[in-house]
PDB file of C-alpha atoms in Angstrom:
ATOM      1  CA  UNK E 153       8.494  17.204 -61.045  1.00 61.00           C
ATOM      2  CA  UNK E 154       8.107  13.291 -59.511  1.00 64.00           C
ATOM      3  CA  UNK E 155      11.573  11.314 -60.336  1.00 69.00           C
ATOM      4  CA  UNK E 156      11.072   8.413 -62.499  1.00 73.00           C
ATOM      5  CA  UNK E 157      12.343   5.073 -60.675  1.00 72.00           C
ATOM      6  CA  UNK E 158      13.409   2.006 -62.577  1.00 74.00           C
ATOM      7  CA  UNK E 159      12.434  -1.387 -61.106  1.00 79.00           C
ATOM      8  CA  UNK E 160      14.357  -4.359 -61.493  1.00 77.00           C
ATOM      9  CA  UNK E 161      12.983  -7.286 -60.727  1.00 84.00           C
ATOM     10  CA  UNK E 162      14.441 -11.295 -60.028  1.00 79.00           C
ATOM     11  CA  UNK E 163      13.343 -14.486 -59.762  1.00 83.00           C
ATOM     12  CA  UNK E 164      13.559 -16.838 -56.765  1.00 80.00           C
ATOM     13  CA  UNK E 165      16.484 -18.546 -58.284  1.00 77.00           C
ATOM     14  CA  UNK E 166      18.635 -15.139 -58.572  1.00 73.00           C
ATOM     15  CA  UNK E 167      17.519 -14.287 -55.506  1.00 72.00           C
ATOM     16  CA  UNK E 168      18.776 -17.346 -53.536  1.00 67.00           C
ATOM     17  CA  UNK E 169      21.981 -17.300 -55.480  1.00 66.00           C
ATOM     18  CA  UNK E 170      22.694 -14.107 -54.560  1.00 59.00           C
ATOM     19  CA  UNK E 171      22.669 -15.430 -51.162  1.00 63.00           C
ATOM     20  CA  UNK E 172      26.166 -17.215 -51.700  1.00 60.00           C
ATOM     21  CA  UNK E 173      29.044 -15.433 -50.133  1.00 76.00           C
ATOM     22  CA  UNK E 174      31.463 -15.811 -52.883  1.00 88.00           C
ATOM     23  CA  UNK E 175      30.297 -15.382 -56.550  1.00 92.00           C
ATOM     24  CA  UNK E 176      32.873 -14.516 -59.817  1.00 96.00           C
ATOM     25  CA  UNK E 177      32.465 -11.979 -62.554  1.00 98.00           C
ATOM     26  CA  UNK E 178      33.297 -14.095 -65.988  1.00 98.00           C
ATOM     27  CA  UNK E 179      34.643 -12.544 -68.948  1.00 98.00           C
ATOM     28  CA  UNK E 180      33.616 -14.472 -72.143  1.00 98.00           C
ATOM     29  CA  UNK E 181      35.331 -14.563 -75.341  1.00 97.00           C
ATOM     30  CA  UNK E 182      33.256 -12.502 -78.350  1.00 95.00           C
ATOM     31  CA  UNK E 183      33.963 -11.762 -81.826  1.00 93.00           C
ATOM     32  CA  UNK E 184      33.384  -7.766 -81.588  1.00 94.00           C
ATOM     33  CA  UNK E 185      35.330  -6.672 -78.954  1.00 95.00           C
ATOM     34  CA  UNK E 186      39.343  -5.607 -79.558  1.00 96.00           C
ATOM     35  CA  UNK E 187      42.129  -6.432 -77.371  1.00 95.00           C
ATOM     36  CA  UNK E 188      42.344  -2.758 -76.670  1.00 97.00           C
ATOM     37  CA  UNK E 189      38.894  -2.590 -75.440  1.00 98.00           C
ATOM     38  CA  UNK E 190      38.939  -5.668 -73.409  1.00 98.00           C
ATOM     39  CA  UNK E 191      42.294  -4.118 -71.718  1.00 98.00           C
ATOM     40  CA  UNK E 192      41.250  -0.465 -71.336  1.00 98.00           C
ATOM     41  CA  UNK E 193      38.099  -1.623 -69.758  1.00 98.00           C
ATOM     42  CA  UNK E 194      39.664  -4.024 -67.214  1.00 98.00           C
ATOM     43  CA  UNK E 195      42.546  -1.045 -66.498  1.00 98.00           C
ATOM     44  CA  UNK E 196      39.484   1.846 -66.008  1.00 98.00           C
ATOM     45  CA  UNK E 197      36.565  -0.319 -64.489  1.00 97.00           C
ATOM     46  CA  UNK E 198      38.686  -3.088 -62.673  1.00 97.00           C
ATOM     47  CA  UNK E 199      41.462  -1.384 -61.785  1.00 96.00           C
ATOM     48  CA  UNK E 200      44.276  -4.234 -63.434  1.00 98.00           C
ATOM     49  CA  UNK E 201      47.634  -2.754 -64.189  1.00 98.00           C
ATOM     50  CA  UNK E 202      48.301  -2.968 -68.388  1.00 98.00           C
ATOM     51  CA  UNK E 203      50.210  -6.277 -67.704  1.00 98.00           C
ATOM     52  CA  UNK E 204      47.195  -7.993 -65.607  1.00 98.00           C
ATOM     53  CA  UNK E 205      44.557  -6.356 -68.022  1.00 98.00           C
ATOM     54  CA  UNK E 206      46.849  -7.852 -71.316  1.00 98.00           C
ATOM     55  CA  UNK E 207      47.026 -11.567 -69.797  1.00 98.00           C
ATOM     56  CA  UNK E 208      43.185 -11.389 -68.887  1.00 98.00           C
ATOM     57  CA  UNK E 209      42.451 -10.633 -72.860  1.00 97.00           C
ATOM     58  CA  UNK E 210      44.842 -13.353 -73.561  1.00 97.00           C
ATOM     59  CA  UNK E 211      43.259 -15.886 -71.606  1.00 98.00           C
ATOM     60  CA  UNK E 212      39.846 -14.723 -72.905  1.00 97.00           C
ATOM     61  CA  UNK E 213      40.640 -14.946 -76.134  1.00 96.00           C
ATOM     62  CA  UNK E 214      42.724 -18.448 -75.376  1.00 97.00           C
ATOM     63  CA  UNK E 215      40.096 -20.341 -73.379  1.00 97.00           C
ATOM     64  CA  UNK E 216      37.077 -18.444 -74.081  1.00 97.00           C
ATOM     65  CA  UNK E 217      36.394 -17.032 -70.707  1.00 98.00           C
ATOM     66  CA  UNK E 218      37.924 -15.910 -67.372  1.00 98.00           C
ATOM     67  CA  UNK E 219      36.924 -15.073 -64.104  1.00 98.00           C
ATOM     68  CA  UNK E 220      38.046 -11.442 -63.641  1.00 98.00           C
ATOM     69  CA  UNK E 221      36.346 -10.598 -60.157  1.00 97.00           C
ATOM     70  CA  UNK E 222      35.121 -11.920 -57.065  1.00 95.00           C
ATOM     71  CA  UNK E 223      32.887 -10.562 -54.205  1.00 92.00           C
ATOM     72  CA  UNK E 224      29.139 -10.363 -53.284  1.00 89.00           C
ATOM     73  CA  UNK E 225      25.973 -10.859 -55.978  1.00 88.00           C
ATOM     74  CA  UNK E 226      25.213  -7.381 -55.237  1.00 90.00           C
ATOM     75  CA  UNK E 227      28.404  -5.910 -56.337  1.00 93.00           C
ATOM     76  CA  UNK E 228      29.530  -8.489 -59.018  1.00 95.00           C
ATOM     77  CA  UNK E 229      26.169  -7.410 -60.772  1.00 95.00           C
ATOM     78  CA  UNK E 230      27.085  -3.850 -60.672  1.00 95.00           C
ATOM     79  CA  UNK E 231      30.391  -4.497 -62.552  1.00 97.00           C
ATOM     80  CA  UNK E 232      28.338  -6.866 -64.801  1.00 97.00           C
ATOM     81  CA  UNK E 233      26.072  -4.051 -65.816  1.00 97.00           C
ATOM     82  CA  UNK E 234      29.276  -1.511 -66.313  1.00 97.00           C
ATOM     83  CA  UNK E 235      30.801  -3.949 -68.520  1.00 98.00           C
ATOM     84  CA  UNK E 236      27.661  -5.002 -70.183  1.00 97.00           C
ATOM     85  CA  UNK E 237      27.486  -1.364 -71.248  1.00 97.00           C
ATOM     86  CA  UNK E 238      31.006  -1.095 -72.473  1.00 97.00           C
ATOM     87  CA  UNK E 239      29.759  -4.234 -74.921  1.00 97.00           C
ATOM     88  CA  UNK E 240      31.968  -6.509 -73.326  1.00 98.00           C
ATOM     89  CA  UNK E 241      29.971 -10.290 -72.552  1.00 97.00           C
ATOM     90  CA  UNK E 242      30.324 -10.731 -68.717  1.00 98.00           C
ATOM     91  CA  UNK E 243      27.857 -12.726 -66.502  1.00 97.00           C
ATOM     92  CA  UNK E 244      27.730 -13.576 -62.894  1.00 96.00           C
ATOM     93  CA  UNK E 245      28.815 -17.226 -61.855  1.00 91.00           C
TER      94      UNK E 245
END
């Protein structure tokens, strides 16, 4: 039975910004997601402690976004997708 591959495709402009050495995962603000989501998903996909996780959702909910994450394109769009599919609203700066 032939496995079924998904392709993903970008545009030039994601492709040269994934070039960058340092890009940040954001964490925006939302009217559907609880503080206990926000938290248990920082504490399970992010690894944060409950204190870090709490004073992420805080500042989320305070200023309307925060940069939880840095690293490579490659890797912050993993953790985008995770989240993304935990409902939380993440993109990649």
């Amino acid at each position: 039975m032939p496995t079924e591959v998904q392709e993903e495709t970008f545009t030039l402009e994601e492709i040269l910004a994934g070039l960058k050495e340092m890009h940040r995962l954001i964490l925006w603000n939302d009217d559907h997601n609880t503080f206990d989501h926000v938290i248990h998903c920082m504490m399970k996909y992010l690894d944060y402690n409950e204190s870090q996780a709490e004073k992420i959702a805080w500042k989320v909910h305070n200023e309307g976004k925060c940069a939880v994450l840095e690293g490579s394109f490659t890797e912050m769009e993993i953790y985008r997708k995770i989240l993304q599919q935990e409902g939380l609203t993440v993109s990649v700066d």
